[in-house]
Short mmCIF file of C-alpha atoms and ligand atoms in Angstrom, two decimals:
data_model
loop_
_atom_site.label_atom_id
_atom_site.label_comp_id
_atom_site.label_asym_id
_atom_site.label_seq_id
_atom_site.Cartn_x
_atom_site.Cartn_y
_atom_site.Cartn_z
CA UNK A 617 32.31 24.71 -24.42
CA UNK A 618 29.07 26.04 -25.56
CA UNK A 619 26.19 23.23 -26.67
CA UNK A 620 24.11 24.63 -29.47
CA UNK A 621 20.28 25.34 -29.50
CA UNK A 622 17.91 24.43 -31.68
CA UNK A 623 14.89 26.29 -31.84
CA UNK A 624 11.67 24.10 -32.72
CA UNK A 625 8.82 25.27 -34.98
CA UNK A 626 7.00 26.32 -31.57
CA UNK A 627 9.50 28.44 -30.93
CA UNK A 628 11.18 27.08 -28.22
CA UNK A 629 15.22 25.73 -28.13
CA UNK A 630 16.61 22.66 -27.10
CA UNK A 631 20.28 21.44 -26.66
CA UNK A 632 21.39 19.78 -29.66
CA UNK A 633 23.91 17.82 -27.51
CA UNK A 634 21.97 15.34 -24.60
CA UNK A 635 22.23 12.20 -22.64
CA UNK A 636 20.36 8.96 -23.46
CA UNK A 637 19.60 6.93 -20.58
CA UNK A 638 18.57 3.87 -22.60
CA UNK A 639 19.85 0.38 -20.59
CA UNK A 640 21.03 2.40 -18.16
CA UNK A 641 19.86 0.22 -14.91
CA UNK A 642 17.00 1.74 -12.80
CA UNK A 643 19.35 1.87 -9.89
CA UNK A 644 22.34 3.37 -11.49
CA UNK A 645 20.68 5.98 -13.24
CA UNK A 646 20.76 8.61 -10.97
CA UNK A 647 24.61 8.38 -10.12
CA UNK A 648 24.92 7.78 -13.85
CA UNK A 649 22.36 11.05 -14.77
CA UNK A 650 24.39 13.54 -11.97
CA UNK A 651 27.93 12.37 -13.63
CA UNK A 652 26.08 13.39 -17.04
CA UNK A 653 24.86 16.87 -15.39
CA UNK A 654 28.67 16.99 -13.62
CA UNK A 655 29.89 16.96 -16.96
CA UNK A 656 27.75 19.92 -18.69
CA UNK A 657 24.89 18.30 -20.42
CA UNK A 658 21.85 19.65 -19.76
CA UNK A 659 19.32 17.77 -21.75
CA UNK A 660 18.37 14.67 -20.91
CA UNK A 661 16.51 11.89 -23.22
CA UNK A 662 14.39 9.27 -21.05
CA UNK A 663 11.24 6.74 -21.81
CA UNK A 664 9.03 5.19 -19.97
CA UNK A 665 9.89 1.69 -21.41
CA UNK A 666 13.33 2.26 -19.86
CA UNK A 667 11.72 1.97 -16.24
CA UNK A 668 14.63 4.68 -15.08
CA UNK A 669 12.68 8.29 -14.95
CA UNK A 670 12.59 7.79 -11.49
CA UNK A 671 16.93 7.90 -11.31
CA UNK A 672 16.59 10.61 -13.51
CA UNK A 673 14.06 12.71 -11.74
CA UNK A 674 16.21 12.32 -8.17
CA UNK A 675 19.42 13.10 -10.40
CA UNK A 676 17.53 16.46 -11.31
CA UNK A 677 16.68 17.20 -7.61
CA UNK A 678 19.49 16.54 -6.07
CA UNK A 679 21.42 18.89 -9.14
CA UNK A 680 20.49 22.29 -7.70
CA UNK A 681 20.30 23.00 -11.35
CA UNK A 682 17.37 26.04 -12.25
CA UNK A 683 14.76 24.30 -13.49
CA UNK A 684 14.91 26.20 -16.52
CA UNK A 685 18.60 25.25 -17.08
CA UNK A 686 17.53 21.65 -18.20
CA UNK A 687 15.40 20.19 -20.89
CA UNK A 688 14.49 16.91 -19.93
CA UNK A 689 12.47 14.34 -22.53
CA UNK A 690 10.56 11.57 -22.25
CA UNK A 691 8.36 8.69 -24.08
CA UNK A 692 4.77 7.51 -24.04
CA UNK A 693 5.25 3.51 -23.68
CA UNK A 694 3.44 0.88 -26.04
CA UNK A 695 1.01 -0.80 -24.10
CA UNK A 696 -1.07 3.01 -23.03
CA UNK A 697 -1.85 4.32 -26.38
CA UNK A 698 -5.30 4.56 -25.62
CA UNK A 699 -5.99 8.04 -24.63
CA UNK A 700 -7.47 7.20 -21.40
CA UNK A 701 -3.89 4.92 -21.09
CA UNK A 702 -1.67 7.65 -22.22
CA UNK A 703 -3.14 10.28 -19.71
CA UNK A 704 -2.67 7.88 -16.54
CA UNK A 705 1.01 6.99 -17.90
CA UNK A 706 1.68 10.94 -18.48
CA UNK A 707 0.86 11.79 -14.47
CA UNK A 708 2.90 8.85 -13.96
CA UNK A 709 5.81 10.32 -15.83
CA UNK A 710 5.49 13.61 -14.17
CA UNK A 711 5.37 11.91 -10.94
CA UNK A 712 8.16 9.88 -11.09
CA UNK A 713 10.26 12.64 -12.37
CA UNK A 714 9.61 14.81 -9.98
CA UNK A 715 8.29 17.72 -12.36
CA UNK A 716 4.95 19.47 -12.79
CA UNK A 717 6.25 20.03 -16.31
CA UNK A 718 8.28 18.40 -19.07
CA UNK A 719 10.26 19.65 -21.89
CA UNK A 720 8.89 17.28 -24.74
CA UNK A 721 7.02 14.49 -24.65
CA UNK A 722 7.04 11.46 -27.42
CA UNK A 723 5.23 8.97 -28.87
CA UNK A 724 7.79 6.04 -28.59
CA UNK A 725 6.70 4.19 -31.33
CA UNK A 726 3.97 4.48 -33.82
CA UNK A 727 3.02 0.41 -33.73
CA UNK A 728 0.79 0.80 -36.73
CA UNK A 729 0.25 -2.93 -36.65
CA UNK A 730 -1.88 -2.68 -33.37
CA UNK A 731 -4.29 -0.48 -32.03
CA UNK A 732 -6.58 -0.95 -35.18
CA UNK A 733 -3.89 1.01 -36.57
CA UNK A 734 -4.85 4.63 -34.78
CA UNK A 735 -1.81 6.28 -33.53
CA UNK A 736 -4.07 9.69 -34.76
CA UNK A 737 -6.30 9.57 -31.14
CA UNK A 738 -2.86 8.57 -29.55
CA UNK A 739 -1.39 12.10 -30.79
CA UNK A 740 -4.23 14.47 -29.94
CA UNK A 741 -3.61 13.48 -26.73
CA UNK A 742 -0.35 14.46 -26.29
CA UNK A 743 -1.49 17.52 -27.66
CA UNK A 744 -3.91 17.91 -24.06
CA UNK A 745 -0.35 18.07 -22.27
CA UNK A 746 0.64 20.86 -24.06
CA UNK A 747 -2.42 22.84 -23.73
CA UNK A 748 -2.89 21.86 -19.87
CA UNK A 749 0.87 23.27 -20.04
CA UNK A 750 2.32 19.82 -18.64
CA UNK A 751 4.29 19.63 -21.83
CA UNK A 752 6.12 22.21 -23.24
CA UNK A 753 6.30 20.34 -26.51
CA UNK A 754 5.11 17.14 -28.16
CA UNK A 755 6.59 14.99 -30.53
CA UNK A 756 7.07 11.27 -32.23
CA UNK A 757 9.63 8.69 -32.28
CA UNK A 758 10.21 6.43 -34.96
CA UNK A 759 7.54 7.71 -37.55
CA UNK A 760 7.98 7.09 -40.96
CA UNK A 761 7.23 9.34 -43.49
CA UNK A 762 3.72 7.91 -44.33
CA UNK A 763 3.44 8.07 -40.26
CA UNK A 764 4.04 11.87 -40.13
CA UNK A 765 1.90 12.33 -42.83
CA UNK A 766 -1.04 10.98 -41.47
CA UNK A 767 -0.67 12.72 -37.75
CA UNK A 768 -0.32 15.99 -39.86
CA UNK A 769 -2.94 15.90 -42.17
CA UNK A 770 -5.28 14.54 -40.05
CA UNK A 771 -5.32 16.66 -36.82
CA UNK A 772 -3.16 19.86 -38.27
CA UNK A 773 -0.78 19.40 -35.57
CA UNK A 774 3.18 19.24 -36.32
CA UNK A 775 5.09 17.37 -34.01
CA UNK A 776 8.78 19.52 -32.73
CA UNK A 777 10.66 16.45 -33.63
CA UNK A 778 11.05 13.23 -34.97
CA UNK A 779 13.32 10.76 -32.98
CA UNK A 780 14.84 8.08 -35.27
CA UNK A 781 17.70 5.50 -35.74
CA UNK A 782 20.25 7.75 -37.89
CA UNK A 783 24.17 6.80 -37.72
CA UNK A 784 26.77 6.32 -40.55
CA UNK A 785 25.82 3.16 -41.38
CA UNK A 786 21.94 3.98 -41.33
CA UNK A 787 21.42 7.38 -42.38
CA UNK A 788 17.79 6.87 -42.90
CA UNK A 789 17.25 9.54 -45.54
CA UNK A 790 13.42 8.97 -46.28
CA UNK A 791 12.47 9.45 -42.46
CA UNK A 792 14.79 12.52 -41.92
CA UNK A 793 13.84 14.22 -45.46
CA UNK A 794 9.93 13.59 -44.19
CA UNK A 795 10.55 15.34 -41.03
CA UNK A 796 12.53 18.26 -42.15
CA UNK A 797 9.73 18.53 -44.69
CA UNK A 798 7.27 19.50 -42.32
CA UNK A 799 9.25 21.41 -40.40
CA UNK A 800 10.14 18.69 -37.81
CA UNK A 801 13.78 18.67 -35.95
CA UNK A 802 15.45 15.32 -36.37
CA UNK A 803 16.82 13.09 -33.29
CA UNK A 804 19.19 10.83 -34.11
CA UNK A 805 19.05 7.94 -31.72
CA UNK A 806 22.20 5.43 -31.20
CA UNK A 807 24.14 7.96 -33.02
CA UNK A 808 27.33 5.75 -32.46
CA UNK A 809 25.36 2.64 -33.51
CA UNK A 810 26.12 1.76 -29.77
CA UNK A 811 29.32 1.72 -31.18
CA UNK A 812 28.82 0.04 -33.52
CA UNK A 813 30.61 2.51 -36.49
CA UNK A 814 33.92 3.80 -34.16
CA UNK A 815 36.09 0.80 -35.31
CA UNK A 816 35.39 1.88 -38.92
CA UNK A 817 38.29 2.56 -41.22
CA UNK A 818 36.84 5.94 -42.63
CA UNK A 819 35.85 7.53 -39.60
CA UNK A 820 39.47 6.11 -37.49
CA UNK A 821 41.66 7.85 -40.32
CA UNK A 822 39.07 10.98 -40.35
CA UNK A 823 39.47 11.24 -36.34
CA UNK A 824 43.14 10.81 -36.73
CA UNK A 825 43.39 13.71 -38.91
CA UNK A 826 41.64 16.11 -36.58
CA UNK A 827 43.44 14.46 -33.09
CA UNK A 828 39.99 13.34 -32.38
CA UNK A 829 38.51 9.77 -31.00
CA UNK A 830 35.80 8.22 -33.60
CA UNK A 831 33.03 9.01 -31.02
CA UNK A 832 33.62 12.77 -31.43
CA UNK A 833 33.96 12.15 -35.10
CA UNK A 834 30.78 10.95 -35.60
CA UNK A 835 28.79 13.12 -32.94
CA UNK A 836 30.34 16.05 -34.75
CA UNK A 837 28.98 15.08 -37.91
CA UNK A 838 25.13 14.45 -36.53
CA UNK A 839 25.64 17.95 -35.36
CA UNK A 840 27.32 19.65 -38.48
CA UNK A 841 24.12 17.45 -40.37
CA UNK A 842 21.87 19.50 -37.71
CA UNK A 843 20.20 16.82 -36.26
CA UNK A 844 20.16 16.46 -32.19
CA UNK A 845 21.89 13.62 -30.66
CA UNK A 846 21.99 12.23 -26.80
CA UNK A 847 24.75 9.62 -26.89
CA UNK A 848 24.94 7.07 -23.72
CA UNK A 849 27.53 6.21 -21.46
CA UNK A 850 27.84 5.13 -18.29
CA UNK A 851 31.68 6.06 -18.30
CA UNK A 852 32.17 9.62 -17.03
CA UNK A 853 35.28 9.70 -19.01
CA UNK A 854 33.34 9.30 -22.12
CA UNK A 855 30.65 11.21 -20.78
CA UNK A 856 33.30 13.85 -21.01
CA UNK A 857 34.56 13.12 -24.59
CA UNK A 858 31.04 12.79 -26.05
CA UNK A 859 30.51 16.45 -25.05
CA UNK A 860 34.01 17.48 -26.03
CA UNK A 861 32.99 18.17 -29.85
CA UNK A 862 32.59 21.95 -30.25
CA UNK A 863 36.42 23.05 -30.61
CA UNK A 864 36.75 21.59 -34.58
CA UNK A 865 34.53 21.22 -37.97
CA UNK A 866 34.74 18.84 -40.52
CA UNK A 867 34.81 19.54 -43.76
CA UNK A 868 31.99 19.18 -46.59
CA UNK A 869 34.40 16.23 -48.13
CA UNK A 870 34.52 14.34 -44.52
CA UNK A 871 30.70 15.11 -44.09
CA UNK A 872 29.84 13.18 -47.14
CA UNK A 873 32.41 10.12 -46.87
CA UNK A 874 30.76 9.32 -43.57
CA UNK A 875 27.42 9.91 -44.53
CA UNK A 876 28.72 7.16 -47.83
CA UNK A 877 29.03 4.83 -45.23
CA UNK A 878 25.29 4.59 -45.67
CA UNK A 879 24.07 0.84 -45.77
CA UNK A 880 20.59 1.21 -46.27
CA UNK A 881 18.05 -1.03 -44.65
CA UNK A 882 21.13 -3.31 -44.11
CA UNK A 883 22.44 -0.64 -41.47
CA UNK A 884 19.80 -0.58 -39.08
CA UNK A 885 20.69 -1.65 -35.99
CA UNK A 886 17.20 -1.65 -33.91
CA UNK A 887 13.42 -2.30 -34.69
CA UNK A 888 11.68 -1.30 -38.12
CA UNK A 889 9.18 0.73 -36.88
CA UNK A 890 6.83 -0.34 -40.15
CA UNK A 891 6.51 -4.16 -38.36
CA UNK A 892 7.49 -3.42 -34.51
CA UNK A 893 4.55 -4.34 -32.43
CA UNK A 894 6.16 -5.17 -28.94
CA UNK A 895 4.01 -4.38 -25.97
CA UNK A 896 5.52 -4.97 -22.73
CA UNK A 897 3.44 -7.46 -20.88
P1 NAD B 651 24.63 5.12 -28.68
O1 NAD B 651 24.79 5.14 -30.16
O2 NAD B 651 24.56 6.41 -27.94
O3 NAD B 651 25.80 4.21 -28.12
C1 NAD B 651 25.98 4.01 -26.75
C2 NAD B 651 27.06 2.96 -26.54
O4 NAD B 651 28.22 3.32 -27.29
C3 NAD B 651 27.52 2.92 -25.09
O5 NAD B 651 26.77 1.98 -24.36
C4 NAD B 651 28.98 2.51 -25.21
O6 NAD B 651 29.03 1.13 -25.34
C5 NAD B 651 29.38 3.14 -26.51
N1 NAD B 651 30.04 4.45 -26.34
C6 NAD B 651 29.47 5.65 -25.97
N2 NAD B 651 30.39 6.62 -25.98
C7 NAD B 651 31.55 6.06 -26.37
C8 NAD B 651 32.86 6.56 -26.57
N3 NAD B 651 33.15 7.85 -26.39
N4 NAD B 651 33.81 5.69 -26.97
C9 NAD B 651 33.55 4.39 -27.17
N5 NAD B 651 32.33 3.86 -27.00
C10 NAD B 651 31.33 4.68 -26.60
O7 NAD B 651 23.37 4.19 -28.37
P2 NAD B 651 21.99 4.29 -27.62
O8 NAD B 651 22.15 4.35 -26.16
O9 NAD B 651 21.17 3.19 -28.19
O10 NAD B 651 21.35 5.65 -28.16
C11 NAD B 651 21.46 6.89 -27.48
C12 NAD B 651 20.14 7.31 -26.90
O11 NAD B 651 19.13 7.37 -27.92
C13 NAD B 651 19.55 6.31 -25.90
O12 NAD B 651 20.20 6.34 -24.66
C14 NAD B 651 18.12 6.76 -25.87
O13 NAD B 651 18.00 7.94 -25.09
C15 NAD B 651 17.88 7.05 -27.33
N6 NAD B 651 17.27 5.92 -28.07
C16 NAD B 651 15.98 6.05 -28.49
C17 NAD B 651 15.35 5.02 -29.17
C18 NAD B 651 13.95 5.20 -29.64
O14 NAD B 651 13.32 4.23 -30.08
N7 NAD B 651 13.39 6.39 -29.59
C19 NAD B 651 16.04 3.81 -29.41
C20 NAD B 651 17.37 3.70 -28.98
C21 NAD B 651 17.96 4.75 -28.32
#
């Protein structure tokens, strides 16, 4: 079973199939990150906010796995925005990890409520990273398309991707037709709705029809849509179906009923990144 690259607009690739390590406990996550790497994947998603690099730096370590062999991702927190901020939480990031380099780094959220509204300074620091070559690539989480926008027109540089809420029942259109305009590879985060869409009737009687569980159902249509997706589980049996979605298409029809399950604003499932303005304390 082969995962797919992407290649990003800098020219580098990254497995369209990943782990997310969001609410997975600090002290389970490296038992939980070497199941994941046990299993295949080779591209993990991580944040700062989910106090858990650490598990996932000793997962890596204790892997054996070539460095090169794994693309590992993760996410400047809300309260260090401020470039000086940013830079002490990026060392911090490396350190816990374990890495003198990361794959891609991300802005988690753009909080344009706080901060005087500058996210701009935020994002030509991330930039540093890359040239310093810390980073490999930089990108954004949960901007919106007047977000991207801005960060673009303002300082010229295009982040590799966009990370965003898109499932069945929030497909999000504006933010992923933003980022694919300038040339930015969506991630779809909680692409199961944290399961919230498997007990739904379309996808059940689409998954019978190919022998396949809802899960893969709907992680083979992020992928068939193009957009890169890290589901979560702490199961390594699900682990194990979650990466089991390369043998089978669907076809255009099934594509579009699921992506009809669309419920707009009403579908969203976490934060709207327009009015989210939580700082850890
Ligand atoms: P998800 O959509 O991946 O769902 C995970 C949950 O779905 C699991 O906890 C489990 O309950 C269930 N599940 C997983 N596989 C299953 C299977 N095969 N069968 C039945 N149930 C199954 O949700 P998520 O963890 O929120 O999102 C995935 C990743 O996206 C996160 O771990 C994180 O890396 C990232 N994320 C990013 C942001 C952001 O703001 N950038 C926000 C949320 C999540």
């Amino acid at each position: 079973m082969t995962v797919p690259n992407i290649t990003l607009h800098d020219q580098t690739t990254i497995p369209q199939l990943g782990f997310g390590v969001y609410q997975v406990p600090p002290d389970q996550t490296a038992e939980t990150v070497a199941a994941a790497l046990e299993v295949g994947y080779r591209h993990i998603d991580t944040a700062q906010m989910y106090g858990n690099e650490k598990g996932v730096g000793e997962a890596i370590a204790a892997s054996g796995i070539a460095r090169e062999e794994l693309y590992v991702t993760s996410k400047l927190n809300n309260d260090v925005h401020r470039p000086d901020d940013a830079r002490r939480s990026f060392d911090a990031t490396l350190s816990a990890l374990g890495l003198d380099r990361i794959d891609l780094f991300l802005i988690h959220w753009p909080l344009p409520t706080r901060y005087d509204g500058d996210f701009v300074s935020t994002w030509r620091t991330l930039a540093e990273f890359v040239a310093d070559g810390r980073a490999t690539s930089v990108g954004v989480s949960n901007f919106q398309p007047a977000h991207l926008d801005r960060i673009v027109t303002e300082t010229g540089i295009v982040p590799v991707v966009n990370q965003i809420e898109v499932h069945p029942y929030f497909t999000n259109e504006d933010a992923r037709a933003a980022s694919i305009r300038h040339g930015v590879e969506v991630e779809a985060w909680s692409p199961l709705a944290q399961g919230g869409v498997l007990g739904d009737e379309v996808i059940t009687r689409i998954a019978a029809a190919h022998d396949k569980t809802p899960a893969q159902v709907t992680l083979r249509w992020h992928i068939e849509r193009g957009d890169i997706v890290f589901p979560k589980s702490m199961s390594a049996e699900r682990m194990m179906e979650n990466f089991d979605i390369f043998d089978f298409t669907l076809s255009a029809e099934e594509v579009a009923d699921i992506a009809a399950l669309d419920r707009g604003e009403a579908g969203r499932t976490g934060p709207n990144p327009d009015t989210f303005d939580y700082i850890p304390a």
